[in-house]
PDB file of C-alpha atoms in Angstrom:
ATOM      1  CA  UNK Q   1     -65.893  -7.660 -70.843  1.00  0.00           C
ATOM      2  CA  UNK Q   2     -64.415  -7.413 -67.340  1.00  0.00           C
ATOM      3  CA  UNK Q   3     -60.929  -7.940 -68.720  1.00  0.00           C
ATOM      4  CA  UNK Q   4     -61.296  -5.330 -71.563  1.00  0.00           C
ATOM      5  CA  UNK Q   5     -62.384  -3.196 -68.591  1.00  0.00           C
ATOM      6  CA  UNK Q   6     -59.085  -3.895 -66.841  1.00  0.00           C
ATOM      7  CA  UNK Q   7     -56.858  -3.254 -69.673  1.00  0.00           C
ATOM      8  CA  UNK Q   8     -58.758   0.279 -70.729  1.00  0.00           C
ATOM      9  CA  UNK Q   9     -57.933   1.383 -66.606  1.00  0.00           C
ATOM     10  CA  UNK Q  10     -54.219   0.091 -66.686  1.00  0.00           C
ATOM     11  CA  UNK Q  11     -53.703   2.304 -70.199  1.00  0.00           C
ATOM     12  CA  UNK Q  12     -55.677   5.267 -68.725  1.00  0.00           C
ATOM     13  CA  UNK Q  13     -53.053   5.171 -65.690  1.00  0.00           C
ATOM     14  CA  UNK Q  14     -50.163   4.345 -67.839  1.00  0.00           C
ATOM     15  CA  UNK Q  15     -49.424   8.140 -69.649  1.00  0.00           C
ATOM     16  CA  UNK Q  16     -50.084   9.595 -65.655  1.00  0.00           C
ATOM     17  CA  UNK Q  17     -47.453   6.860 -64.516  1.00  0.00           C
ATOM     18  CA  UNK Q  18     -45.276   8.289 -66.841  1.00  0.00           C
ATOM     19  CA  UNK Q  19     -45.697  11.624 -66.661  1.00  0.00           C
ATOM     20  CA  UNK Q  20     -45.210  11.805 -63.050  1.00  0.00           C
ATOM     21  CA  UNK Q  21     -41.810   9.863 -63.383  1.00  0.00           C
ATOM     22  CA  UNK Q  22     -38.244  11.495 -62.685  1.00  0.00           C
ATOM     23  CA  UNK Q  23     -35.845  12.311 -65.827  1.00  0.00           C
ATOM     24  CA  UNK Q  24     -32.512  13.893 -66.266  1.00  0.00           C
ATOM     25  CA  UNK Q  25     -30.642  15.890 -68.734  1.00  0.00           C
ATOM     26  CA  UNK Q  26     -28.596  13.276 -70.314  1.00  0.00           C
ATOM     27  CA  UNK Q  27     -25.192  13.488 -70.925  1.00  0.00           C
ATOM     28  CA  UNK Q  28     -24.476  16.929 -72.745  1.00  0.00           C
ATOM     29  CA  UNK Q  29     -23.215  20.081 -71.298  1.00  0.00           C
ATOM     30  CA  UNK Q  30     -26.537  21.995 -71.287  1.00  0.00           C
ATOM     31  CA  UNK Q  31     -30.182  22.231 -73.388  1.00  0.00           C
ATOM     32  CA  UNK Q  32     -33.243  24.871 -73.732  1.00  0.00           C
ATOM     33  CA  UNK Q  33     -35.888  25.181 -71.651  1.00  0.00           C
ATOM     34  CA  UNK Q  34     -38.565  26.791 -74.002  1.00  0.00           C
ATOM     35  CA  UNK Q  35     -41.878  28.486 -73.287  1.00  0.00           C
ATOM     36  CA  UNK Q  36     -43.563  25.804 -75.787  1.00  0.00           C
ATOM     37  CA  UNK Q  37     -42.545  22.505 -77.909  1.00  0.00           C
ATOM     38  CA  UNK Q  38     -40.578  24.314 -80.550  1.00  0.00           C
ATOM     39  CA  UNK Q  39     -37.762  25.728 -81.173  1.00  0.00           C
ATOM     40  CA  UNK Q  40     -39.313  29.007 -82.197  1.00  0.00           C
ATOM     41  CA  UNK Q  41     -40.730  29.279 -78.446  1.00  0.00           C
ATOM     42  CA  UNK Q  42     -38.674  31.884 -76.145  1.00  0.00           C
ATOM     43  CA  UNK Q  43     -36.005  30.333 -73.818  1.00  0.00           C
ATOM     44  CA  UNK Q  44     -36.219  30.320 -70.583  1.00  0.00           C
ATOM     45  CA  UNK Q  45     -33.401  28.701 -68.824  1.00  0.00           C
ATOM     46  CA  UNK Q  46     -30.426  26.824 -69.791  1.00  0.00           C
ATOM     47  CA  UNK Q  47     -30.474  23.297 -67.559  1.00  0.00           C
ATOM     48  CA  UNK Q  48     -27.293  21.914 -67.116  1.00  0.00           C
ATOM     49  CA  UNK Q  49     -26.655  17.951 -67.667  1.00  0.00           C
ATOM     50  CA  UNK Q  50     -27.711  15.622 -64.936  1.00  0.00           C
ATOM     51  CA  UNK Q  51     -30.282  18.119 -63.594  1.00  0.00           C
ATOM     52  CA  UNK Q  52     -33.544  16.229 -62.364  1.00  0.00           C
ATOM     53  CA  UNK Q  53     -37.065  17.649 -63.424  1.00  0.00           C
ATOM     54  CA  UNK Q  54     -40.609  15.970 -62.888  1.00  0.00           C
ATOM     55  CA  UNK Q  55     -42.474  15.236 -66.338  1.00  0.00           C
ATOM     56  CA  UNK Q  56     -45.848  17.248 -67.031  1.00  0.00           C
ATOM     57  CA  UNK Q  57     -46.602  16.345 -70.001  1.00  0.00           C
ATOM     58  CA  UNK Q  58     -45.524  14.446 -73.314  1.00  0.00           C
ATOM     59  CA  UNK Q  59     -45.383  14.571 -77.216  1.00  0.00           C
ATOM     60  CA  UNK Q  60     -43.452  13.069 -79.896  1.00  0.00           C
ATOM     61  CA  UNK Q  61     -40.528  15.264 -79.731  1.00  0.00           C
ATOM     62  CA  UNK Q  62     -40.932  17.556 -76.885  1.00  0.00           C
ATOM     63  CA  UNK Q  63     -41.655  17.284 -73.148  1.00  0.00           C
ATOM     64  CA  UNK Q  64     -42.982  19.198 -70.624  1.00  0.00           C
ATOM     65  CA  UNK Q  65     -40.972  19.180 -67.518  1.00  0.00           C
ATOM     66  CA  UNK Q  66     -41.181  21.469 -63.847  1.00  0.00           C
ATOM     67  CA  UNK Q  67     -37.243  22.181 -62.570  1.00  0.00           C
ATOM     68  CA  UNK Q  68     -36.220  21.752 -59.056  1.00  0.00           C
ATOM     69  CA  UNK Q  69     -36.767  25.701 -58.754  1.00  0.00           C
ATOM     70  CA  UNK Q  70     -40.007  25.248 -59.851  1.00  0.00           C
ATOM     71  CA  UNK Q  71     -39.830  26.459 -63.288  1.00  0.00           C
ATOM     72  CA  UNK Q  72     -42.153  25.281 -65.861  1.00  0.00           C
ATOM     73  CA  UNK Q  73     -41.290  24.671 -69.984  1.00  0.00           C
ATOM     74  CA  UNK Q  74     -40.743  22.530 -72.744  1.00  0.00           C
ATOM     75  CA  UNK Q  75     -37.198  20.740 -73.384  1.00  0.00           C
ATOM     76  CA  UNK Q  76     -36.283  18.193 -76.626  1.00  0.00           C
ATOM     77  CA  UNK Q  77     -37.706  14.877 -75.247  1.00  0.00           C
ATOM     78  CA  UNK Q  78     -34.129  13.161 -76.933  1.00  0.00           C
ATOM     79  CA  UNK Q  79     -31.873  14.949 -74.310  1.00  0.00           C
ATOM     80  CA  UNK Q  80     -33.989  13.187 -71.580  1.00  0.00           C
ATOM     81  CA  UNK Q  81     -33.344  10.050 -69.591  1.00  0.00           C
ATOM     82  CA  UNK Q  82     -34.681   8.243 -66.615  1.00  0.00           C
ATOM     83  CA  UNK Q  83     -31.299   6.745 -65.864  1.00  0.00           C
ATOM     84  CA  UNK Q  84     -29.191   8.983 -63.062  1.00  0.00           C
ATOM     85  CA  UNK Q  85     -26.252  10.401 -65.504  1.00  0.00           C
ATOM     86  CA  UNK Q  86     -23.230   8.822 -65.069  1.00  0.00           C
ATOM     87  CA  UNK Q  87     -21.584  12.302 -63.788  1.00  0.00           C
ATOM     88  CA  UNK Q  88     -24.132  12.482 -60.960  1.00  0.00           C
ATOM     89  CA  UNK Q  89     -23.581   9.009 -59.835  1.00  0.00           C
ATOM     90  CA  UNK Q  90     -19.827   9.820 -59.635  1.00  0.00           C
ATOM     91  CA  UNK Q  91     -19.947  13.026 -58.290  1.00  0.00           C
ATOM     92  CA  UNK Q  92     -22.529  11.212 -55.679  1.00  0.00           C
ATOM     93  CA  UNK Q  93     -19.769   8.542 -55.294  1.00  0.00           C
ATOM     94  CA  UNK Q  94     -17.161  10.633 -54.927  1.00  0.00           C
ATOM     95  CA  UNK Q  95     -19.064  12.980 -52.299  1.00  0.00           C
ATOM     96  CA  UNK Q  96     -19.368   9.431 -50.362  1.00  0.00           C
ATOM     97  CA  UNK Q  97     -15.721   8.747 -50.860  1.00  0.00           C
ATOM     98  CA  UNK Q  98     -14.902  11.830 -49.198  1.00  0.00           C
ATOM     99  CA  UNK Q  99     -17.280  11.483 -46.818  1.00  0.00           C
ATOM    100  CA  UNK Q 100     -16.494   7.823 -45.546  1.00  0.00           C
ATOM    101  CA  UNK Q 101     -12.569   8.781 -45.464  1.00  0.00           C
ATOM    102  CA  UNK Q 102     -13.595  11.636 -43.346  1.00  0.00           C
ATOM    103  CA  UNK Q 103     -15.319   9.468 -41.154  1.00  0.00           C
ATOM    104  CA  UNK Q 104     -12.300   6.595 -41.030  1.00  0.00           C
ATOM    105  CA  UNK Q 105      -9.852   9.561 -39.955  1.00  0.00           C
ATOM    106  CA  UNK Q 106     -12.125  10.314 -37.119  1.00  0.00           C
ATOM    107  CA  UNK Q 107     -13.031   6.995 -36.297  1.00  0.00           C
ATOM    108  CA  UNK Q 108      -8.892   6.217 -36.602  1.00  0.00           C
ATOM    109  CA  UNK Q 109      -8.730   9.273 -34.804  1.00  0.00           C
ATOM    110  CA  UNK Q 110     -11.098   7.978 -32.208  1.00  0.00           C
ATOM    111  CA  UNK Q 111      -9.613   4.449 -32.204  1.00  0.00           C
ATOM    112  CA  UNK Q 112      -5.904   5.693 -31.156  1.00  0.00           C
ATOM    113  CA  UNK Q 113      -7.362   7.748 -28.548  1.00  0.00           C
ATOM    114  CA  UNK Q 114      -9.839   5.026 -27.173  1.00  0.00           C
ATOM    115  CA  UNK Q 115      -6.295   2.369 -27.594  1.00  0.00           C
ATOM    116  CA  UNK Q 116      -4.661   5.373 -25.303  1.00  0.00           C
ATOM    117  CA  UNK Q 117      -7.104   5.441 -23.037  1.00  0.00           C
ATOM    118  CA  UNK Q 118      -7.043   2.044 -22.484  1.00  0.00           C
ATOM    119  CA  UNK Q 119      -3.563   1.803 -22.163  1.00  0.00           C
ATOM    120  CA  UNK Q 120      -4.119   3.896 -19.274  1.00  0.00           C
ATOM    121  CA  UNK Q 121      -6.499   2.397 -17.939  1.00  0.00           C
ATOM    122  CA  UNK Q 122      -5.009  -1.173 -17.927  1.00  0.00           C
ATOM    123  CA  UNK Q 123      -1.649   0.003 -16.551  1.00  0.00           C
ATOM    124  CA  UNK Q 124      -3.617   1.996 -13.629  1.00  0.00           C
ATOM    125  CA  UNK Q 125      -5.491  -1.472 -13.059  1.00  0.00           C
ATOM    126  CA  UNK Q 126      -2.519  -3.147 -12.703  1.00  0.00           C
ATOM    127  CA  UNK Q 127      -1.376  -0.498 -10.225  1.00  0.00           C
ATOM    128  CA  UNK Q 128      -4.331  -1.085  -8.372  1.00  0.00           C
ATOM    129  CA  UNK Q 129      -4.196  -4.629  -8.465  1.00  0.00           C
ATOM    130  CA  UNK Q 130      -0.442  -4.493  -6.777  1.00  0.00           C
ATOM    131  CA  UNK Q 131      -1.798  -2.225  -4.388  1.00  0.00           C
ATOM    132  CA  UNK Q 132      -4.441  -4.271  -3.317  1.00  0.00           C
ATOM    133  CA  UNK Q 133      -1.964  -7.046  -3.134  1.00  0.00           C
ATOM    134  CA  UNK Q 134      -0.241  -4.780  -0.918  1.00  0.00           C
ATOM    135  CA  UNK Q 135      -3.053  -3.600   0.869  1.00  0.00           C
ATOM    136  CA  UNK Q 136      -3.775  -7.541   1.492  1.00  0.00           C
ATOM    137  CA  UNK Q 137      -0.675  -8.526   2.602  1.00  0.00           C
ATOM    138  CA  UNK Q 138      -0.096  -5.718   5.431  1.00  0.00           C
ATOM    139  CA  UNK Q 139      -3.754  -6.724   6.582  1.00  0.00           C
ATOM    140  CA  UNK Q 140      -2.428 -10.378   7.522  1.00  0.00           C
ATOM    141  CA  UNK Q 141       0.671  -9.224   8.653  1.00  0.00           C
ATOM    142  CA  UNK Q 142      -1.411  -6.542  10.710  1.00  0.00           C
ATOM    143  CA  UNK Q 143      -4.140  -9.379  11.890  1.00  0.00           C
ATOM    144  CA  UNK Q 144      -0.624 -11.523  13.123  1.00  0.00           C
ATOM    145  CA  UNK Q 145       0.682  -8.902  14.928  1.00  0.00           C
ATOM    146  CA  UNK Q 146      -2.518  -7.726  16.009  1.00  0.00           C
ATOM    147  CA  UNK Q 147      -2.843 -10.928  18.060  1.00  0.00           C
ATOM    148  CA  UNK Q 148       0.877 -11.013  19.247  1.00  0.00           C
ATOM    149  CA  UNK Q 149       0.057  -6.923  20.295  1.00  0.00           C
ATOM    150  CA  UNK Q 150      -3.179  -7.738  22.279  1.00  0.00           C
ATOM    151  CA  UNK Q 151      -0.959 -10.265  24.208  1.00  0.00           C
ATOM    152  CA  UNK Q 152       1.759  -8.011  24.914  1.00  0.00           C
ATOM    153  CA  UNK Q 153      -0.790  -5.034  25.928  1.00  0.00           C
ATOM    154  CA  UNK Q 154      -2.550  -7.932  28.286  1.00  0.00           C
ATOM    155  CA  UNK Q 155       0.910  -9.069  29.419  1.00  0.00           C
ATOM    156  CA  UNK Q 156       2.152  -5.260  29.889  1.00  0.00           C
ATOM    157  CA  UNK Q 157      -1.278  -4.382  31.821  1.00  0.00           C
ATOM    158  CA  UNK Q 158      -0.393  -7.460  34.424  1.00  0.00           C
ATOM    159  CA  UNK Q 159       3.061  -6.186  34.823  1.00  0.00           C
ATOM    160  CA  UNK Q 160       1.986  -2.673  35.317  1.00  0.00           C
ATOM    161  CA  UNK Q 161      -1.253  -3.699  37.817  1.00  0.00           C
ATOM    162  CA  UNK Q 162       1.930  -6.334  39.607  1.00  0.00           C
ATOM    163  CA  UNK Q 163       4.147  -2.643  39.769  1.00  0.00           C
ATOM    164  CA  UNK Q 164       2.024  -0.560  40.620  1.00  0.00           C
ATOM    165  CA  UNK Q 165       1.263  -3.108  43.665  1.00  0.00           C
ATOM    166  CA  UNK Q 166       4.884  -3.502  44.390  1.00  0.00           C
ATOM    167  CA  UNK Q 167       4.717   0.257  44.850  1.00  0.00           C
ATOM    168  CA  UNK Q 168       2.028   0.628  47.132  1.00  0.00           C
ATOM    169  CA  UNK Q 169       3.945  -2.123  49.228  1.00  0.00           C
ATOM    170  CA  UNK Q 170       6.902  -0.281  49.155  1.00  0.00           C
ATOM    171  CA  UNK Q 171       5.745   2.699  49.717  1.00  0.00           C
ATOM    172  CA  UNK Q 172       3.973   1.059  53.080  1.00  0.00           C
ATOM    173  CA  UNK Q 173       7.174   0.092  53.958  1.00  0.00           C
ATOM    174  CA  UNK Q 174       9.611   3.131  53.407  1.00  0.00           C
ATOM    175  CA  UNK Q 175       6.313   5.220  55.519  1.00  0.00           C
ATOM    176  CA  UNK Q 176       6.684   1.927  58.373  1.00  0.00           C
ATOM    177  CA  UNK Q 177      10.305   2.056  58.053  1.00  0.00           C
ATOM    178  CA  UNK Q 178      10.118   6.144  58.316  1.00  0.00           C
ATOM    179  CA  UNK Q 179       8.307   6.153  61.470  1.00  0.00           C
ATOM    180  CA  UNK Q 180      10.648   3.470  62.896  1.00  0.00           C
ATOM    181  CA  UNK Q 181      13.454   6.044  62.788  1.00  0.00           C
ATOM    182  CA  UNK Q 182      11.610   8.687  63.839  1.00  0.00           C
ATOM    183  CA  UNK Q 183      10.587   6.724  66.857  1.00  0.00           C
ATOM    184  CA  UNK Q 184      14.168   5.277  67.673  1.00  0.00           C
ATOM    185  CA  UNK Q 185      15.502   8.967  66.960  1.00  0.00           C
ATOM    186  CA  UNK Q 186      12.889   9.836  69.790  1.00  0.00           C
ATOM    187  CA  UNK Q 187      14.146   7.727  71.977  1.00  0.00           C
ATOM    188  CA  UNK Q 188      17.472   8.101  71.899  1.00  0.00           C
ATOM    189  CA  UNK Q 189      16.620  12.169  72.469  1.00  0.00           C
ATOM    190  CA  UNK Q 190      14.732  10.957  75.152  1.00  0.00           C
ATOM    191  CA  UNK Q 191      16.912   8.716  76.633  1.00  0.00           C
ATOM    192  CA  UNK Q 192      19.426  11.108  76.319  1.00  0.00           C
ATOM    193  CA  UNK Q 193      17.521  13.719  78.370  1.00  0.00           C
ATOM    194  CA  UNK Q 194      16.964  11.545  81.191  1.00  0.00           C
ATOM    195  CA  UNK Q 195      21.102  10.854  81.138  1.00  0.00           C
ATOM    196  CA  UNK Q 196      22.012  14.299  81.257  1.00  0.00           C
ATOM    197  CA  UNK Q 197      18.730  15.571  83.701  1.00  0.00           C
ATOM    198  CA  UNK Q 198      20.299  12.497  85.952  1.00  0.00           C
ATOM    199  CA  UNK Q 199      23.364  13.698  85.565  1.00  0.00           C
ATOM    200  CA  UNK Q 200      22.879  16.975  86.450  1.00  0.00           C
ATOM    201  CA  UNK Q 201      20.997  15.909  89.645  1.00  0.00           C
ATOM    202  CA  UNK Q 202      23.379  13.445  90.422  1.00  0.00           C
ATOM    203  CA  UNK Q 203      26.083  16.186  89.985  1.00  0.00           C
ATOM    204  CA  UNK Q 204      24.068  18.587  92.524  1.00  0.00           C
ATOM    205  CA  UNK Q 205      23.266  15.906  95.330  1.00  0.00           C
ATOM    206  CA  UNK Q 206      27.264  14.918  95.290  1.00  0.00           C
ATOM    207  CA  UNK Q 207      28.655  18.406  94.943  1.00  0.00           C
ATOM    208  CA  UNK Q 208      30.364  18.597  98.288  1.00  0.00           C
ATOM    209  CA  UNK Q 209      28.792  21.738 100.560  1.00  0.00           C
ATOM    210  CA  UNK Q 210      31.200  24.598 101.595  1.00  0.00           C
ATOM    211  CA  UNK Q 211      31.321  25.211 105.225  1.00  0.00           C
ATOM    212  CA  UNK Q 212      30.568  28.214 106.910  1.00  0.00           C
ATOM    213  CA  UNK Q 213      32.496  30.656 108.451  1.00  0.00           C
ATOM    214  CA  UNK Q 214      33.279  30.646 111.797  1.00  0.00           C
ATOM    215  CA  UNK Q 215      32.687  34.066 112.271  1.00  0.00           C
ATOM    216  CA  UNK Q 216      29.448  33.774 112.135  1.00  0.00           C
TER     217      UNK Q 216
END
């Protein structure tokens, strides 16, 4: 009983299982699409091969489809087929085809620029790297020198502190040696005064007197 059941619900669904299923024109260049299952019904479209349409309903000769565009009729149920037409899967193929070589030119495309680029990139690393190299080496050859500079600033600091007090000293003496001359200049002007002021009284007290007339 329960099984009988079963089988009378799985033949119920079967006609809506295949009614709601996907067929195409098969492979002929176009059919009718009638207002009823006859031939003597008016035409309403012409549907070209490999068109898809969803099944309404189903009799011995004649089905009942809906069009993409939403048109409703009746076509010959012998021109139908619910495998993809071989035209549609090459034109499908073909639109792939055309597609995926589009896409390997841009992805070559993309490829040779991204190889460019990294061209580039890898020469200006090297560049870099050389002038980091660079960049190394005159730090240790500026740390060396560095070392031998601080001594020679220390060294030339001494000497100039050691001249600058040779200067002072000299200086003290040129001033000592200055006022020295000055003094024995002084002296002899001096000394020379006194000479001539002696002679000159010396000269008086020895100048012999004139006598006096007599007539007086």
């Amino acid at each position: 009983m329960r099984h009988a059941f079963l089988l009378g619900v799985i033949l119920l669904m079967l006609p809506m299982t295949l009614l709601a299923e996907t067929r195409y024109v098969s492979e002929v260049r176009e059919i009718t699409l009638r207002t009823g299952p006859g031939g003597e019904y008016k035409i309403i479209s012409m549907v070209k091969s490999g068109s898809p349409m969803t099944v309404l309903d189903q009799s011995d000769d004649w089905t009942q489809v809906q069009l993409a565009d939403g048109k409703e009729g009746w076509v010959l149920t012998q021109f139908l087929q619910t495998k993809v037409p071989d035209a549609i899967v090459l034109e499908k193929l073909q639109k792939t085809y055309t597609s995926l070589s589009a896409e390997s030119d841009k992805l070559k495309s993309e490829n040779k620029e991204l190889n460019e680029k990294v061209t580039a990139l890898t020469a200006n690393l090297d560049s870099c790297q050389s002038e980091h190299n660079k960049l190394n080496t005159d730090y240790e050859t500026l740390k060396t020198e560095s070392t031998d500079f601080l001594t020679l600033q220390a060294n030339y600091k001494a000497t100039v502190k050691e001249l600058k007090a040779e200067k002072e000293k000299t200086e003290k003496l040129e001033k000592e040696l200055s006022d020295l001359v000055y003094d024995k200049r002084l002296w002899w002007i001096i000394a020379g005064a006194c000479i001539l002021l002696t002679g000159m009284i010396l000269g008086f007290i020895l100048k012999p007197q004139r006598r006096r007339s007599s007539l007086l």
